[in-house]
XYZ file of C-alpha atoms in Angstrom:
261
model
C 246.912 122.683 48.123
C 249.619 120.596 49.868
C 252.654 119.547 47.900
C 252.625 116.096 46.343
C 256.345 115.527 46.654
C 257.426 113.417 49.584
C 260.547 113.956 51.612
C 262.720 110.933 52.183
C 262.444 109.546 55.714
C 266.141 109.595 56.421
C 266.112 113.367 55.889
C 263.470 113.919 58.542
C 264.299 114.050 62.263
C 263.946 110.757 64.076
C 261.914 112.277 66.903
C 259.340 115.025 66.891
C 255.676 115.856 66.750
C 255.376 114.858 63.104
C 255.491 111.171 64.015
C 252.718 111.269 66.617
C 249.951 111.668 64.098
C 251.175 108.929 61.860
C 251.477 106.475 64.765
C 247.894 107.207 65.796
C 246.608 106.271 62.343
C 248.108 102.791 62.546
C 245.507 100.050 62.781
C 245.850 96.741 64.486
C 245.291 93.861 62.117
C 244.140 90.526 63.558
C 244.990 87.476 61.561
C 242.689 84.496 61.692
C 244.064 81.250 63.048
C 242.952 77.673 62.660
C 242.665 76.845 66.381
C 240.644 78.500 69.100
C 242.691 80.855 71.163
C 243.334 79.779 74.769
C 244.404 82.194 77.431
C 247.709 81.151 78.896
C 247.715 81.136 82.713
C 249.942 83.728 84.244
C 253.020 82.313 85.867
C 253.019 82.663 89.657
C 256.059 84.270 91.121
C 258.077 81.685 93.025
C 258.266 82.738 96.690
C 260.504 81.135 99.265
C 258.583 79.489 102.100
C 259.457 81.064 105.459
C 258.688 79.017 108.552
C 257.455 80.601 111.756
C 260.078 81.100 114.431
C 259.447 78.615 117.277
C 259.113 79.810 120.868
C 261.815 77.402 122.028
C 264.262 74.978 120.562
C 262.502 71.761 119.601
C 265.042 69.071 118.885
C 264.181 66.661 116.132
C 262.558 63.432 117.175
C 265.022 61.393 115.133
C 268.695 62.095 114.693
C 270.079 62.798 111.300
C 272.033 59.581 111.420
C 271.011 56.389 113.116
C 273.131 55.647 116.133
C 275.004 52.415 116.061
C 276.735 50.686 118.878
C 280.501 50.661 118.585
C 281.954 47.456 117.465
C 283.436 45.348 120.170
C 285.778 42.511 119.769
C 285.466 40.533 122.993
C 287.599 37.579 123.693
C 286.320 34.207 124.692
C 283.367 34.164 127.084
C 284.394 34.070 130.735
C 283.237 31.337 133.013
C 281.116 32.023 136.094
C 284.079 31.558 138.411
C 286.218 34.031 136.454
C 283.374 36.607 136.328
C 282.874 36.272 140.105
C 286.596 36.664 140.769
C 286.649 39.989 138.886
C 284.253 41.508 141.460
C 286.742 40.894 144.278
C 289.857 41.849 142.381
C 291.884 44.787 143.686
C 292.826 47.328 141.014
C 295.416 50.076 141.553
C 294.079 53.572 142.432
C 290.540 52.195 142.788
C 288.130 51.703 145.680
C 288.439 48.420 147.563
C 286.187 45.647 146.220
C 283.067 44.434 147.969
C 283.348 41.834 150.671
C 286.619 43.162 152.102
C 287.232 44.885 155.442
C 288.369 48.136 153.818
C 285.166 48.331 151.771
C 283.101 47.968 154.969
C 285.225 50.519 156.835
C 285.090 53.148 154.072
C 281.337 52.869 153.428
C 280.157 52.583 157.060
C 278.680 55.937 158.222
C 278.457 54.974 161.906
C 282.191 54.394 162.166
C 282.940 57.828 160.696
C 280.368 59.459 163.013
C 281.935 57.914 166.123
C 285.440 58.859 165.007
C 284.452 62.489 164.301
C 282.520 63.005 167.547
C 285.209 61.246 169.566
C 287.935 63.449 168.094
C 285.990 66.669 168.739
C 285.127 65.616 172.310
C 288.737 64.730 173.062
C 289.991 68.060 171.737
C 287.368 70.023 173.717
C 288.186 68.169 176.977
C 291.925 68.657 176.426
C 291.511 72.416 175.931
C 289.279 72.703 179.011
C 291.645 70.643 181.192
C 294.733 72.641 180.201
C 292.853 75.913 180.850
C 291.732 74.594 184.249
C 295.298 73.671 185.208
C 296.583 77.094 184.149
C 293.900 79.254 185.846
C 292.948 77.236 188.933
C 294.554 78.441 192.210
C 294.480 74.833 193.478
C 296.220 73.306 190.459
C 299.170 72.222 192.617
C 296.854 69.811 194.466
C 296.220 67.801 191.305
C 298.168 64.521 191.090
C 300.532 63.791 188.250
C 299.128 62.611 184.958
C 300.795 59.207 185.274
C 298.680 58.481 188.385
C 295.580 58.313 186.206
C 296.736 54.986 184.735
C 298.092 53.623 188.051
C 295.241 54.714 190.360
C 292.367 55.980 188.202
C 289.757 56.001 191.018
C 291.924 58.016 193.426
C 292.943 60.382 190.635
C 289.312 60.993 189.657
C 288.241 61.585 193.282
C 291.057 64.096 193.830
C 290.285 65.844 190.574
C 286.632 66.394 191.501
C 287.629 67.700 194.947
C 289.947 70.250 193.350
C 287.210 71.130 190.879
C 284.762 71.771 193.751
C 287.280 73.960 195.584
C 287.903 75.986 192.444
C 284.172 76.417 191.846
C 283.606 77.614 195.444
C 286.534 80.015 195.168
C 285.213 81.527 191.943
C 281.713 81.820 193.425
C 283.016 83.603 196.537
C 285.170 85.880 194.403
C 282.161 86.821 192.277
C 280.071 87.561 195.391
C 282.797 89.801 196.837
C 283.130 91.659 193.554
C 279.402 92.324 193.376
C 279.313 93.318 197.049
C 282.114 95.835 196.500
C 280.217 97.376 193.605
C 277.028 97.676 195.680
C 278.947 99.302 198.560
C 280.585 101.721 196.161
C 277.196 102.757 194.792
C 275.794 103.145 198.327
C 278.725 105.337 199.375
C 278.273 107.557 196.335
C 274.564 107.884 197.049
C 275.220 108.792 200.694
C 277.835 111.345 199.663
C 275.416 113.013 197.240
C 272.665 113.182 199.851
C 275.022 114.497 202.566
C 276.229 117.348 200.339
C 272.911 118.032 198.669
C 274.157 117.039 195.218
C 271.190 114.819 194.485
C 268.783 117.808 194.609
C 271.020 120.155 192.639
C 271.791 117.757 189.845
C 268.180 116.852 189.099
C 268.370 113.926 186.742
C 271.986 113.245 187.737
C 270.903 111.272 190.835
C 269.251 107.898 191.008
C 265.767 109.358 190.561
C 264.145 112.611 189.483
C 261.579 112.489 192.345
C 262.082 113.799 195.860
C 261.740 111.696 199.013
C 258.203 112.980 199.681
C 257.150 112.102 196.142
C 258.658 108.674 196.501
C 256.711 108.066 199.742
C 253.441 109.080 198.090
C 250.251 110.312 199.780
C 250.334 107.886 202.708
C 249.938 108.815 206.404
C 253.081 110.226 207.978
C 254.014 109.851 211.618
C 254.412 113.225 213.357
C 254.354 116.508 211.482
C 256.265 115.088 208.563
C 259.102 117.597 208.976
C 262.721 116.845 209.590
C 264.010 117.491 213.045
C 266.116 120.565 213.329
C 269.613 119.619 214.449
C 272.749 121.487 215.176
C 275.011 121.182 212.142
C 278.036 121.895 214.299
C 277.535 118.700 216.285
C 279.579 115.855 214.727
C 277.497 113.220 216.497
C 274.294 114.523 214.987
C 275.884 114.688 211.524
C 277.058 111.102 211.855
C 273.601 109.952 212.925
C 272.069 111.857 210.024
C 274.411 110.128 207.574
C 273.582 106.746 209.095
C 269.871 107.439 208.780
C 270.275 108.520 205.176
C 272.160 105.373 204.225
C 269.847 102.631 202.935
C 269.510 99.474 204.935
C 271.648 96.658 203.602
C 270.172 93.239 203.450
C 272.568 90.370 203.515
C 272.069 88.346 200.403
C 272.198 84.632 200.707
C 275.238 83.391 198.786
C 274.185 81.444 195.750
C 276.259 78.440 194.901
C 277.458 78.612 191.326
C 279.315 76.150 189.182
C 282.478 77.555 187.610
C 281.334 81.018 188.689
C 278.734 81.211 185.906
C 275.563 79.338 186.899
């Protein structure tokens, strides 16, 4: 039989298994109330609204503050004559006003075009004329520069005559230079053929084919063999060299201007 004496609560431990049983035996008591019970709606958690990030910057349609024109404090109203005079008034460090000669000169494109082209043409002619005087072998035949203003027609006629002489001289000089180069090449070719260097060198000569290959399969006069000659005879060797040399055709001299075209 369990003891009837009770132990004071303050002597018992505050926590332990002995209190679990007693807490389970507690009963919930519901007290009656005069009014019908209404369920209180649960408070929604306040969330901050986050806007979607735009694809580009969209400025507002209206500024934050209405724009106002700055206040102006004009003087008395100008008359029509005074307002018209302001358009033709010259201000310092400003463009010339309309209706003046300087305004027409500054804003006219044709005037600037003529000035630019005239300056470039004058410079080009001056450079060409000084070069012509320095390089022409007939420059001493040119009259003095002062004669151009005294006798312009005679000066121009003399100048074109000297120009024609210089052009003919340069053309003849170019022809002689080309002729010398052709003769030099012909002499080298004859020397190679006379000493048999064209056959030994192969591709070193003017062509890789022999004379028979160059002639092709056409009909040959005689037996097609070279005549046997005495190498000791100087006359025969000279004739052989003359036969081996290619025939030279005199080229008609082409008249060229300034030695170029």
